[in-house]
Tab-separated table of C-alpha atoms and ligand atoms in Angstrom:
chain	number	residue	atom	x	y	z
M	22	MET	CA	0.239	0.026	0.654
M	23	GLU	CA	2.101	4.353	-0.982
M	24	VAL	CA	2.335	5.517	1.947
M	25	SER	CA	-0.190	8.978	1.727
M	26	PRO	CA	2.478	11.601	1.716
M	27	PHE	CA	0.271	13.978	3.799
M	28	ALA	CA	-0.441	14.110	7.660
M	29	GLN	CA	-4.095	13.385	9.263
M	30	LEU	CA	-4.884	16.376	10.396
M	31	ALA	CA	-3.995	17.448	13.934
M	32	PRO	CA	-3.579	21.980	14.091
M	33	GLY	CA	-2.694	23.519	17.785
M	34	PRO	CA	-2.680	23.199	20.768
M	35	ARG	CA	-2.609	27.425	20.155
M	36	ILE	CA	-4.316	30.018	22.224
M	37	LEU	CA	-5.675	32.417	20.183
M	38	LEU	CA	-5.710	35.444	21.292
M	39	GLY	CA	-5.410	38.139	18.714
M	40	PRO	CA	-8.125	39.878	17.114
M	41	GLY	CA	-9.010	36.861	15.875
M	42	PRO	CA	-10.414	34.539	15.533
M	43	SER	CA	-10.700	33.655	18.666
M	44	ASP	CA	-10.260	30.131	20.783
M	45	PRO	CA	-14.204	28.793	20.716
M	46	HIS	CA	-16.270	26.739	22.986
M	47	PRO	CA	-15.680	23.220	23.073
M	48	ARG	CA	-19.860	23.605	23.783
M	49	VAL	CA	-19.387	24.904	19.717
M	50	LEU	CA	-16.875	22.568	19.363
M	51	ALA	CA	-19.606	19.157	19.729
M	52	ALA	CA	-21.962	21.114	17.529
M	53	LEU	CA	-19.710	21.961	13.714
M	54	ALA	CA	-19.555	17.836	14.535
M	55	ALA	CA	-23.238	16.482	14.616
M	56	PRO	CA	-25.182	14.749	12.811
M	57	THR	CA	-25.994	17.318	8.606
M	58	LEU	CA	-29.894	17.590	8.579
M	59	GLY	CA	-31.448	19.027	5.246
M	60	HIS	CA	-31.617	22.484	5.208
M	61	LEU	CA	-35.203	21.681	4.899
M	62	ASP	CA	-35.539	19.412	7.797
M	63	PRO	CA	-38.128	19.955	9.916
M	64	GLN	CA	-36.345	20.526	13.027
M	65	PHE	CA	-33.422	21.961	11.303
M	66	LEU	CA	-35.673	25.179	10.072
M	67	GLU	CA	-35.582	24.761	14.288
M	68	TYR	CA	-33.144	25.256	15.110
M	69	MET	CA	-32.634	27.935	12.653
M	70	ASP	CA	-36.187	29.312	14.644
M	71	ASP	CA	-33.949	29.606	17.793
M	72	ILE	CA	-31.081	30.979	15.768
M	73	GLN	CA	-33.042	34.835	14.996
M	74	ARG	CA	-34.955	34.122	18.245
M	75	LEU	CA	-31.482	33.968	19.953
M	76	LEU	CA	-29.789	37.365	17.799
M	77	ARG	CA	-32.365	39.113	18.369
M	78	GLU	CA	-31.900	38.336	22.588
M	79	ALA	CA	-27.958	38.949	21.710
M	80	PHE	CA	-28.443	42.946	19.997
M	81	CYS	CA	-30.870	43.626	21.865
M	82	THR	CA	-33.522	44.380	19.058
M	83	GLN	CA	-37.091	42.805	17.800
M	84	ASN	CA	-36.173	43.512	14.547
M	85	ALA	CA	-37.791	40.964	12.773
M	86	LEU	CA	-35.330	40.916	9.593
M	87	THR	CA	-32.214	38.857	12.254
M	88	PHE	CA	-30.455	35.980	10.960
M	89	ALA	CA	-27.091	35.153	9.575
M	90	VAL	CA	-25.168	35.783	6.178
M	91	SER	CA	-22.927	32.640	4.608
M	92	GLY	CA	-19.757	34.508	5.064
M	93	THR	CA	-17.751	35.837	7.524
M	94	GLY	CA	-17.556	39.393	9.022
M	95	SER	CA	-16.922	40.850	5.584
M	96	ALA	CA	-19.663	39.193	4.125
M	97	GLY	CA	-21.711	40.840	6.211
M	98	MET	CA	-20.568	44.172	6.008
M	99	GLU	CA	-21.354	44.225	2.120
M	100	ALA	CA	-24.443	42.847	2.983
M	101	CYS	CA	-26.004	46.061	4.596
M	102	PHE	CA	-24.331	48.070	2.189
M	103	VAL	CA	-25.380	46.731	-1.285
M	104	ASN	CA	-29.371	46.328	0.255
M	105	VAL	CA	-30.060	49.957	1.140
M	106	LEU	CA	-27.287	51.701	-1.400
M	107	GLU	CA	-28.356	52.428	-5.464
M	108	PRO	CA	-25.150	53.783	-7.895
M	109	GLY	CA	-25.210	56.992	-7.622
M	110	GLU	CA	-26.320	57.296	-3.276
M	111	ARG	CA	-24.802	58.913	-0.748
M	112	VAL	CA	-23.020	57.488	2.115
M	113	LEU	CA	-20.817	59.282	5.440
M	114	ILE	CA	-18.015	56.845	6.494
M	115	GLY	CA	-16.624	57.538	9.949
M	116	GLU	CA	-13.553	56.112	9.932
M	117	HIS	CA	-11.084	55.479	12.324
M	118	GLY	CA	-9.244	52.073	10.862
M	119	VAL	CA	-8.733	49.823	8.299
M	120	PHE	CA	-12.356	47.905	9.021
M	121	GLY	CA	-13.783	51.808	8.120
M	122	GLY	CA	-11.570	52.023	5.580
M	123	ARG	CA	-12.544	48.699	4.203
M	124	MET	CA	-17.042	50.268	4.307
M	125	ALA	CA	-15.753	53.485	2.475
M	126	GLU	CA	-14.496	50.686	-0.584
M	127	ILE	CA	-17.761	48.168	-0.164
M	128	ALA	CA	-19.292	51.313	-0.813
M	129	SER	CA	-17.218	53.270	-3.157
M	130	ARG	CA	-17.990	50.006	-5.403
M	131	LEU	CA	-21.949	49.630	-5.602
M	132	GLY	CA	-21.240	53.395	-6.975
M	133	CYS	CA	-21.670	55.806	-4.600
M	134	ALA	CA	-20.912	58.850	-3.554
M	135	VAL	CA	-18.540	58.092	0.036
M	136	VAL	CA	-17.299	61.372	2.196
M	137	ARG	CA	-15.316	60.070	5.062
M	138	VAL	CA	-14.767	62.101	8.239
M	139	GLN	CA	-11.467	60.427	9.074
M	140	ALA	CA	-10.142	60.332	12.416
M	141	PRO	CA	-5.641	59.146	13.908
M	142	PHE	CA	-5.814	55.622	14.134
M	143	GLY	CA	-5.683	55.003	18.092
M	144	GLU	CA	-8.319	56.974	18.385
M	145	PRO	CA	-12.539	57.596	18.159
M	146	LEU	CA	-13.892	60.123	15.503
M	147	ASP	CA	-14.726	63.703	16.560
M	148	ILE	CA	-18.832	63.256	17.464
M	149	GLN	CA	-19.209	66.675	16.464
M	150	ARG	CA	-17.210	66.584	13.523
M	151	MET	CA	-19.891	63.150	12.096
M	152	GLN	CA	-22.949	65.636	13.706
M	153	ASP	CA	-22.127	69.001	11.072
M	154	ALA	CA	-20.626	65.919	8.131
M	155	ILE	CA	-24.114	64.542	8.705
M	156	GLU	CA	-25.736	67.389	8.591
M	157	ALA	CA	-23.799	69.341	5.133
M	158	ASN	CA	-23.201	66.021	3.316
M	159	LYS	CA	-27.718	64.660	4.417
M	160	PRO	CA	-25.926	61.382	2.817
M	161	LYS	CA	-28.470	58.037	2.704
M	162	LEU	CA	-26.173	56.210	5.425
M	163	VAL	CA	-24.236	57.144	7.519
M	164	ALA	CA	-21.648	54.441	8.727
M	165	VAL	CA	-19.450	53.610	11.534
M	166	VAL	CA	-17.117	50.752	13.116
M	167	HIS	CA	-18.454	49.913	17.324
M	168	ALA	CA	-15.051	48.429	17.536
M	169	GLU	CA	-12.626	49.384	16.237
M	170	THR	CA	-9.894	45.388	16.022
M	171	SER	CA	-7.641	47.585	13.912
M	172	THR	CA	-6.565	50.157	16.957
M	173	GLY	CA	-8.394	48.856	19.943
M	174	VAL	CA	-10.912	51.599	19.316
M	175	LEU	CA	-14.695	51.325	21.474
M	176	GLN	CA	-16.765	54.796	19.076
M	177	THR	CA	-19.760	56.017	20.453
M	178	LEU	CA	-22.251	55.693	18.552
M	179	PRO	CA	-26.030	57.495	20.546
M	180	ALA	CA	-25.562	60.504	19.429
M	181	ILE	CA	-24.215	60.084	15.414
M	182	ALA	CA	-27.589	57.483	15.538
M	183	GLU	CA	-29.274	60.471	16.507
M	184	ALA	CA	-28.351	63.154	14.016
M	185	ALA	CA	-28.509	60.398	11.312
M	186	ARG	CA	-31.859	59.421	11.883
M	187	LYS	CA	-32.683	63.084	11.873
M	188	SER	CA	-31.230	64.167	9.023
M	189	GLY	CA	-33.090	61.343	7.687
M	190	ALA	CA	-30.392	58.688	7.050
M	191	LEU	CA	-30.042	55.291	7.732
M	192	MET	CA	-27.350	53.721	10.661
M	193	LEU	CA	-24.767	50.963	10.215
M	194	ALA	CA	-22.145	50.013	12.941
M	195	ASP	CA	-20.293	47.785	12.277
M	196	CYS	CA	-20.506	44.994	15.398
M	197	VAL	CA	-17.826	42.021	14.036
M	198	THR	CA	-15.330	42.403	17.459
M	199	SER	CA	-18.272	43.830	19.576
M	200	LEU	CA	-21.095	42.358	19.644
M	201	GLY	CA	-20.627	39.624	22.815
M	202	GLY	CA	-18.141	41.554	24.738
M	203	VAL	CA	-19.384	44.825	25.124
M	204	PRO	CA	-22.653	46.291	24.860
M	205	VAL	CA	-24.569	46.609	22.379
M	206	GLU	CA	-27.959	47.842	21.967
M	207	ILE	CA	-29.153	48.496	18.554
M	208	ASP	CA	-32.666	49.850	19.121
M	209	ALA	CA	-32.189	51.838	22.538
M	210	TRP	CA	-29.172	53.576	20.218
M	211	GLN	CA	-31.142	53.667	16.896
M	212	LEU	CA	-29.398	51.849	14.792
M	213	ASP	CA	-30.885	51.155	11.724
M	214	LEU	CA	-27.824	47.698	10.335
M	215	ALA	CA	-25.508	46.221	11.720
M	216	TYR	CA	-23.975	43.095	11.403
M	217	SER	CA	-20.903	41.554	13.077
M	218	GLY	CA	-19.126	37.976	12.922
M	219	THR	CA	-18.859	34.875	15.069
M	220	GLN	CA	-15.612	33.941	15.637
M	221	LYS	CA	-15.016	37.455	17.336
M	222	CYS	CA	-16.596	37.436	21.066
M	223	LEU	CA	-19.231	34.474	20.115
M	224	SER	CA	-16.965	32.390	21.111
M	225	CYS	CA	-17.113	30.473	17.290
M	226	PRO	CA	-15.144	29.306	14.490
M	227	PRO	CA	-15.026	32.094	11.014
M	228	GLY	CA	-18.115	31.444	8.524
M	229	LEU	CA	-21.403	33.498	9.848
M	230	SER	CA	-22.145	36.379	9.764
M	231	PRO	CA	-25.542	37.624	11.638
M	232	VAL	CA	-26.775	41.197	11.375
M	233	THR	CA	-30.232	42.789	11.197
M	234	PHE	CA	-32.201	45.584	9.650
M	235	SER	CA	-34.623	47.979	11.908
M	236	GLU	CA	-37.787	48.633	10.743
M	237	ARG	CA	-36.427	51.716	8.619
M	238	ALA	CA	-34.453	49.916	6.305
M	239	VAL	CA	-37.151	47.443	4.834
M	240	ALA	CA	-38.770	49.961	4.806
M	241	ALA	CA	-35.284	50.862	2.503
M	242	LEU	CA	-34.768	47.737	1.270
M	243	LYS	CA	-38.774	47.803	-0.466
M	244	ALA	CA	-38.093	51.451	-2.376
M	245	ARG	CA	-35.452	50.192	-4.625
M	246	LYS	CA	-35.030	51.017	-8.085
M	247	SER	CA	-32.857	48.755	-8.969
M	248	LYS	CA	-32.721	45.170	-8.087
M	249	VAL	CA	-30.121	44.038	-5.376
M	250	SER	CA	-26.948	43.942	-7.407
M	251	SER	CA	-25.551	40.912	-5.428
M	252	TRP	CA	-27.856	37.705	-6.073
M	253	TYR	CA	-26.027	35.946	-3.286
M	254	LEU	CA	-26.850	38.788	-0.471
M	255	ASP	CA	-30.589	40.398	-1.700
M	256	ALA	CA	-31.990	40.055	2.175
M	257	SER	CA	-35.161	39.731	0.438
M	258	LEU	CA	-33.865	36.557	-1.479
M	259	LEU	CA	-32.967	35.753	2.039
M	260	LEU	CA	-35.758	35.912	3.920
M	261	SER	CA	-38.457	33.808	1.677
M	262	TYR	CA	-35.665	31.073	2.620
M	263	TRP	CA	-35.116	32.196	7.334
M	264	GLY	CA	-39.151	33.859	6.775
M	265	GLN	CA	-42.202	31.150	6.245
M	266	GLU	CA	-42.001	30.576	3.155
M	267	ARG	CA	-38.717	28.656	3.660
M	268	ALA	CA	-38.165	28.516	-0.214
M	269	TYR	CA	-34.427	27.809	-1.143
M	270	HIS	CA	-31.784	29.848	-1.535
M	271	HIS	CA	-28.303	28.304	-1.324
M	272	THR	CA	-27.548	25.747	1.342
M	273	ALA	CA	-27.626	26.872	4.418
M	274	PRO	CA	-23.546	25.828	6.166
M	275	ILE	CA	-25.506	23.640	8.760
M	276	ASN	CA	-22.871	22.882	10.983
M	277	MET	CA	-21.762	26.430	10.735
M	278	LEU	CA	-25.655	27.049	12.066
M	279	TYR	CA	-25.587	24.581	14.836
M	280	ALA	CA	-22.432	26.415	15.798
M	281	LEU	CA	-23.848	29.521	15.910
M	282	ARG	CA	-26.670	28.350	17.911
M	283	GLU	CA	-24.448	26.866	20.786
M	284	ALA	CA	-22.553	30.050	21.044
M	285	LEU	CA	-25.822	31.648	21.908
M	286	LEU	CA	-26.751	29.471	23.837
M	287	VAL	CA	-23.499	29.579	25.411
M	288	LEU	CA	-23.503	33.350	25.377
M	289	ARG	CA	-27.112	33.444	26.731
M	290	GLU	CA	-26.490	30.787	29.936
M	291	GLU	CA	-23.872	33.178	31.188
M	292	GLY	CA	-25.823	35.934	30.214
M	293	LEU	CA	-25.206	39.408	27.908
M	294	ALA	CA	-24.046	41.134	31.508
M	295	ALA	CA	-21.759	38.812	33.134
M	296	ALA	CA	-20.431	38.500	29.898
M	297	HIS	CA	-19.870	41.892	29.196
M	298	ALA	CA	-17.873	42.150	33.001
M	299	ARG	CA	-16.193	39.594	31.821
M	300	HIS	CA	-14.639	40.589	29.362
M	301	ALA	CA	-13.689	44.040	31.629
M	302	ARG	CA	-12.380	42.045	34.368
M	303	CYS	CA	-10.034	40.378	31.884
M	304	HIS	CA	-9.196	44.185	30.479
M	305	ARG	CA	-8.026	45.454	33.996
M	306	ALA	CA	-6.276	41.730	35.049
M	307	LEU	CA	-3.952	42.868	31.445
M	308	VAL	CA	-3.152	46.128	31.770
M	309	ALA	CA	-2.162	46.509	35.234
M	310	GLY	CA	0.394	43.225	34.403
M	311	LEU	CA	0.990	45.387	30.963
M	312	ASP	CA	2.186	48.841	32.927
M	313	ALA	CA	3.429	46.939	35.704
M	314	MET	CA	6.125	45.279	32.876
M	315	GLY	CA	6.357	48.808	31.486
M	316	LEU	CA	3.840	48.362	28.383
M	317	GLY	CA	1.863	50.914	27.132
M	318	SER	CA	-0.386	51.509	25.298
M	319	PRO	CA	-1.099	54.249	22.485
M	320	VAL	CA	-5.093	54.650	23.161
M	321	ALA	CA	-6.067	56.247	26.283
M	322	PRO	CA	-7.773	54.718	28.428
M	323	HIS	CA	-11.185	55.704	28.232
M	324	ASP	CA	-11.519	54.980	24.340
M	325	ARG	CA	-9.605	50.737	24.886
M	326	MET	CA	-12.683	48.548	24.598
M	327	PRO	CA	-12.254	44.824	26.839
M	328	GLN	CA	-11.538	42.140	24.315
M	329	LEU	CA	-8.314	43.887	22.201
M	330	ASN	CA	-5.363	45.559	23.515
M	331	LEU	CA	-2.983	47.338	22.108
M	332	VAL	CA	1.036	47.614	23.364
M	333	ARG	CA	3.593	48.908	22.330
M	334	VAL	CA	6.663	47.388	20.557
M	335	PRO	CA	8.723	48.349	22.895
M	336	GLU	CA	12.627	50.816	21.576
M	337	GLY	CA	14.702	47.906	19.211
M	338	VAL	CA	12.378	44.774	19.409
M	339	ASP	CA	11.521	42.417	16.591
M	340	GLU	CA	7.787	42.987	17.462
M	341	LEU	CA	7.746	39.880	14.162
M	342	LEU	CA	9.884	38.022	15.802
M	343	LEU	CA	8.479	37.754	18.844
M	344	ARG	CA	5.135	36.556	17.207
M	345	ARG	CA	6.758	33.649	15.899
M	346	THR	CA	8.440	32.853	19.255
M	347	LEU	CA	5.920	33.436	21.858
M	348	LEU	CA	3.886	30.895	18.852
M	349	ARG	CA	6.508	28.474	18.604
M	350	GLU	CA	7.210	28.291	22.163
M	351	TYR	CA	3.899	28.390	23.895
M	352	GLY	CA	1.619	28.425	21.282
M	353	ILE	CA	-0.327	31.873	21.535
M	354	GLU	CA	-0.808	33.625	18.511
M	355	ILE	CA	-1.424	37.511	18.731
M	356	GLY	CA	-1.428	40.250	16.517
M	357	GLY	CA	0.516	43.085	14.865
M	358	GLY	CA	-0.417	46.590	14.201
M	359	LEU	CA	-1.844	47.359	10.682
M	360	GLY	CA	-2.026	50.704	8.838
M	361	PRO	CA	-0.134	53.360	10.264
M	362	LEU	CA	0.538	51.142	13.045
M	363	LYS	CA	2.187	48.093	11.952
M	364	GLY	CA	6.242	47.425	13.493
M	365	LYS	CA	4.687	49.417	16.116
M	366	VAL	CA	2.404	47.645	18.339
M	367	TRP	CA	0.813	44.347	18.913
M	368	ARG	CA	-2.945	43.250	19.068
M	369	VAL	CA	-3.916	41.566	21.787
M	370	GLY	CA	-7.421	40.164	21.921
M	371	LEU	CA	-9.471	38.482	24.939
M	372	MET	CA	-11.871	37.095	23.492
M	373	GLY	CA	-15.727	35.657	24.034
M	374	HIS	CA	-14.950	32.140	25.691
M	375	GLY	CA	-11.027	32.888	25.211
M	376	ALA	CA	-11.445	35.923	27.472
M	377	ARG	CA	-10.201	34.528	30.783
M	378	LEU	CA	-7.703	34.584	33.860
M	379	ALA	CA	-5.511	31.521	33.269
M	380	ASN	CA	-5.459	32.398	29.557
M	381	VAL	CA	-4.139	36.978	30.790
M	382	MET	CA	-1.952	34.949	33.196
M	383	ALA	CA	0.000	32.516	30.318
M	384	LEU	CA	0.309	35.886	28.287
M	385	LEU	CA	1.441	38.024	29.852
M	386	GLY	CA	4.228	34.843	31.480
M	387	ALA	CA	4.936	34.096	27.818
M	388	LEU	CA	5.401	37.460	27.648
M	389	GLU	CA	8.438	38.384	29.642
M	390	ASP	CA	10.080	35.539	29.263
M	391	VAL	CA	10.633	36.472	25.396
M	392	LEU	CA	10.689	40.178	25.902
M	393	GLU	CA	13.828	39.350	28.477
M	394	ARG	CA	15.208	37.030	26.625
M	395	MET	CA	15.707	39.524	24.122
M	396	HIS	CA	16.865	42.479	26.218
M	397	ALA	CA	14.360	44.032	25.805
M	398	PRO	CA	13.701	47.100	28.430
M	399	ILE	CA	10.632	45.576	31.060
M	400	GLU	CA	9.677	45.915	34.396
M	401	ARG	CA	11.269	41.676	34.957
M	402	GLY	CA	9.079	39.882	38.101
M	403	ARG	CA	6.187	42.534	39.027
M	404	ALA	CA	3.175	41.661	35.691
M	405	LEU	CA	1.761	38.361	37.312
M	406	HIS	CA	0.828	39.704	40.572
M	407	ALA	CA	-0.623	42.649	39.364
M	408	ALA	CA	-2.464	40.987	37.622
M	409	SER	CA	-3.604	39.213	39.988
M	410	ALA	CA	-4.239	42.008	42.088
M	411	ALA	CA	-6.415	43.136	39.873
M	412	TRP	CA	-8.719	41.391	39.055
M	413	ASN	CA	-8.888	39.837	42.930
M	414	LYS	CA	-9.942	43.567	43.427
M	415	ASP	CA	-13.460	43.933	45.134
U	530	PLP	C1	-13.104	41.810	11.552
U	530	PLP	C2	-13.190	42.175	11.165
U	530	PLP	C3	-14.691	41.845	10.360
U	530	PLP	C4	-14.539	41.314	8.984
U	530	PLP	O1	-14.376	39.695	9.315
U	530	PLP	P1	-14.025	38.366	8.562
U	530	PLP	O2	-14.693	37.880	9.266
U	530	PLP	O3	-12.555	39.056	8.892
U	530	PLP	O4	-14.720	38.555	7.166
U	530	PLP	C5	-15.153	43.639	10.700
U	530	PLP	N1	-15.517	44.327	10.907
U	530	PLP	C6	-14.705	44.469	12.343
U	530	PLP	C7	-14.420	45.885	13.375
U	530	PLP	C8	-14.135	43.698	12.277
U	530	PLP	O5	-12.667	43.235	13.508
């Protein structure tokens, strides 16, 4: 018999502490391995209804049109833009990182007139500038990234959404990294469209993008003069499968939907508020440890999100060599910087099931060891104590 040149699949083990994917919850991985059902099997259709109900809970919305797009977060991004916009219409993008730039790229490919309000990487958008630009440009859609994974900055949304509503614009938020990690209040904040991704704070592998459309967004969809230019992402066609008609559109990624359902159940059992508190607590412990080591962040404390932390690379340290060493010797993955922050920062994700004290301690210990061997100018021997003190405070 021929000896196979291929080894049996055996990935890892790893601890995923980068900007995503994050470590899935064990119950989610088990759900992926359940027997595949047909996409019109009554049992599977029940699971789909469950997913819609669970997603409404997670997004804090009553929106009827809430479902999962087959594809990663970027597919959800594209789905939101392509469904409500027609060529020539004006879009205002608040851009404070790489993902805001991606939204502008998608809108411009749709033939829209794109107006950008930018903030330097590492800072949130200026609310007043956003309000002024909305008033001056009267866009059909205002789009902002809630949790900018490229910079670690959390953007406050309600004041921008209010300005959008006042001027008659639809408000879209990228909630890929925020959902599950920090509060996302679709209805209370008056967001008309939002999308997320499974592999950040939902403890699930990449592959699906939860989306939600308000009644105003659905009205915009119905008032279109032209067909949605993407057949695959056309929400009205997708609705005929997710809704009561159950008409075949494309074969649903059955096992990924099992995984999402299980991930949303895990989140529900913990409770949204408890999950957010856990992320915040991990963040405080990590930052205390990094501070004790003398490692800072370019992001001001009040602008930081808990689930994605920027760490300044110390003078003289080869940042890529550090990441490679962490991965090879400790099995720990962290991310590098993007855009103007490339080479200057690391990005440490504590997302979903990955947001645990054990991971904070493992990373701090490994980081200290590798940095010390690279002769980096850090304070030694204090990080774990400081992290533990912060974790156990009150
Ligand atoms: C990860 C991410 C995306 C893109 O999601 P993919 O799953 O990589 O397609 C979009 N926006 C933000 C804020 C993200 O963090």
